[in-house]
mmCIF file of C-alpha atoms in Angstrom:
data_model
loop_
_atom_site.group_PDB
_atom_site.id
_atom_site.type_symbol
_atom_site.label_atom_id
_atom_site.label_comp_id
_atom_site.label_asym_id
_atom_site.label_seq_id
_atom_site.Cartn_x
_atom_site.Cartn_y
_atom_site.Cartn_z
ATOM 1 C CA MET B 1 90.631 -28.884 3.593
ATOM 2 C CA ASN B 2 87.195 -29.341 5.136
ATOM 3 C CA VAL B 3 86.529 -27.803 8.506
ATOM 4 C CA SER B 4 83.685 -28.636 10.901
ATOM 5 C CA ILE B 5 82.569 -26.076 13.464
ATOM 6 C CA GLU B 6 80.482 -27.118 16.442
ATOM 7 C CA LEU B 7 78.918 -24.371 18.553
ATOM 8 C CA LEU B 8 79.156 -25.108 22.269
ATOM 9 C CA GLU B 9 76.540 -24.229 24.851
ATOM 10 C CA PHE B 10 77.620 -21.533 27.298
ATOM 11 C CA PRO B 11 78.008 -23.087 30.791
ATOM 12 C CA LEU B 12 75.062 -22.075 32.973
ATOM 13 C CA CYS B 13 77.057 -22.534 36.183
ATOM 14 C CA ILE B 14 79.431 -19.725 35.165
ATOM 15 C CA LYS B 15 76.579 -17.500 34.007
ATOM 16 C CA ASN B 16 74.709 -18.030 37.290
ATOM 17 C CA LYS B 17 77.805 -17.154 39.354
ATOM 18 C CA ILE B 18 78.166 -13.887 37.460
ATOM 19 C CA LEU B 19 74.487 -13.039 37.749
ATOM 20 C CA ARG B 20 74.715 -13.397 41.562
ATOM 21 C CA ILE B 21 77.138 -10.459 41.762
ATOM 22 C CA LYS B 22 75.356 -7.422 43.185
ATOM 23 C CA ASN B 23 74.610 -4.227 41.230
ATOM 24 C CA ILE B 24 75.706 -5.505 37.831
ATOM 25 C CA THR B 25 72.585 -4.341 36.025
ATOM 26 C CA LYS B 26 74.303 -1.070 35.073
ATOM 27 C CA LEU B 27 77.013 -2.964 33.186
ATOM 28 C CA ASN B 28 76.674 -4.465 29.735
ATOM 29 C CA ILE B 29 77.410 -8.184 29.906
ATOM 30 C CA GLU B 30 77.565 -10.292 26.773
ATOM 31 C CA TYR B 31 77.982 -14.058 26.809
ATOM 32 C CA ILE B 32 79.477 -15.558 23.645
ATOM 33 C CA ALA B 33 79.486 -19.334 23.276
ATOM 34 C CA GLY B 34 82.700 -21.067 22.299
ATOM 35 C CA LYS B 35 83.326 -23.417 19.387
ATOM 36 C CA ASN B 36 85.025 -26.697 18.628
ATOM 37 C CA ILE B 37 86.803 -26.443 15.289
ATOM 38 C CA VAL B 38 87.808 -29.751 13.727
ATOM 39 C CA PHE B 39 89.892 -30.181 10.593
ATOM 40 C CA ASN B 40 88.300 -33.150 8.857
ATOM 41 C CA HIS B 41 90.449 -36.137 7.894
ATOM 42 C CA SER B 42 93.157 -35.132 10.362
ATOM 43 C CA ASN B 43 93.823 -35.354 14.070
ATOM 44 C CA LEU B 44 93.873 -31.550 14.449
ATOM 45 C CA GLY B 45 91.320 -29.412 16.188
ATOM 46 C CA LEU B 46 90.905 -26.195 18.109
ATOM 47 C CA GLU B 47 88.732 -25.165 20.996
ATOM 48 C CA GLU B 48 87.644 -21.538 20.963
ATOM 49 C CA PRO B 49 86.796 -20.542 24.535
ATOM 50 C CA HIS B 50 83.553 -19.014 25.719
ATOM 51 C CA LYS B 51 83.817 -15.250 26.144
ATOM 52 C CA ILE B 52 82.255 -12.938 28.681
ATOM 53 C CA ILE B 53 82.480 -9.302 27.651
ATOM 54 C CA ILE B 54 81.789 -6.859 30.482
ATOM 55 C CA SER B 55 81.687 -3.167 29.664
ATOM 56 C CA ASN B 56 80.573 0.228 30.819
ATOM 57 C CA ASN B 57 80.531 3.313 28.595
ATOM 58 C CA THR B 58 84.313 3.726 28.558
ATOM 59 C CA GLN B 59 86.030 0.377 29.218
ATOM 60 C CA LYS B 60 85.563 -3.296 28.581
ATOM 61 C CA ILE B 61 87.093 -6.495 29.844
ATOM 62 C CA VAL B 62 87.045 -9.894 28.174
ATOM 63 C CA ILE B 63 86.972 -12.991 30.372
ATOM 64 C CA LEU B 64 87.514 -16.461 28.894
ATOM 65 C CA CYS B 65 86.281 -19.832 30.096
ATOM 66 C CA TYR B 66 86.693 -23.295 28.602
ATOM 67 C CA ASP B 67 84.364 -26.278 28.590
ATOM 68 C CA ASN B 68 85.009 -28.701 31.453
ATOM 69 C CA ASP B 69 87.026 -26.048 33.298
ATOM 70 C CA THR B 70 85.590 -24.047 36.188
ATOM 71 C CA ASN B 71 88.332 -21.409 36.038
ATOM 72 C CA LEU B 72 87.978 -18.016 34.423
ATOM 73 C CA TYR B 73 90.916 -16.463 32.576
ATOM 74 C CA ASN B 74 91.946 -12.998 31.475
ATOM 75 C CA GLU B 75 92.087 -12.289 27.757
ATOM 76 C CA ASP B 76 95.656 -13.488 27.235
ATOM 77 C CA VAL B 77 95.086 -16.597 29.433
ATOM 78 C CA SER B 78 98.080 -15.727 31.602
ATOM 79 C CA ASP B 79 96.128 -15.507 34.874
ATOM 80 C CA THR B 80 93.100 -17.159 36.371
ATOM 81 C CA ILE B 81 90.381 -14.916 37.747
ATOM 82 C CA THR B 82 88.296 -15.913 40.739
ATOM 83 C CA ILE B 83 84.714 -14.797 41.199
ATOM 84 C CA SER B 84 85.804 -12.470 44.017
ATOM 85 C CA GLU B 85 88.397 -10.862 41.722
ATOM 86 C CA LEU B 86 85.758 -10.538 39.011
ATOM 87 C CA THR B 87 83.469 -8.862 41.530
ATOM 88 C CA LYS B 88 86.198 -6.308 42.319
ATOM 89 C CA ILE B 89 86.756 -5.634 38.615
ATOM 90 C CA MET B 90 83.036 -5.147 38.060
ATOM 91 C CA ASN B 91 82.827 -2.778 41.028
ATOM 92 C CA ILE B 92 85.628 -0.670 39.518
ATOM 93 C CA LEU B 93 83.711 -0.513 36.237
ATOM 94 C CA LEU B 94 80.583 0.498 38.162
ATOM 95 C CA GLU B 95 82.459 3.269 39.989
ATOM 96 C CA GLU B 96 83.525 4.728 36.652
ATOM 97 C CA ILE B 97 79.874 4.966 35.595
ATOM 98 C CA SER B 98 78.886 6.884 38.715
ATOM 99 C CA ASN B 99 81.807 9.374 38.448
#
């Protein structure tokens, strides 16, 4: 079975919202672009979400976002995460660095 993989461009609107959060320079933030995976000669396909990995020296959190969706999700996609909630999470990670 042939498979086609298309790399997606990470949404700049999401990246810009995260970069506006104060004092995040002490955290490691990695943006990983998602993929469209298509099984050729079939009507099947998968969308791998974009990932935002935020970490300090001891903990990390993975946030997911999909193309054409302005919501952010936790790693198991059970809850949406707002920018204000993400700010609180990042502040907790920052507090752990300073302690």
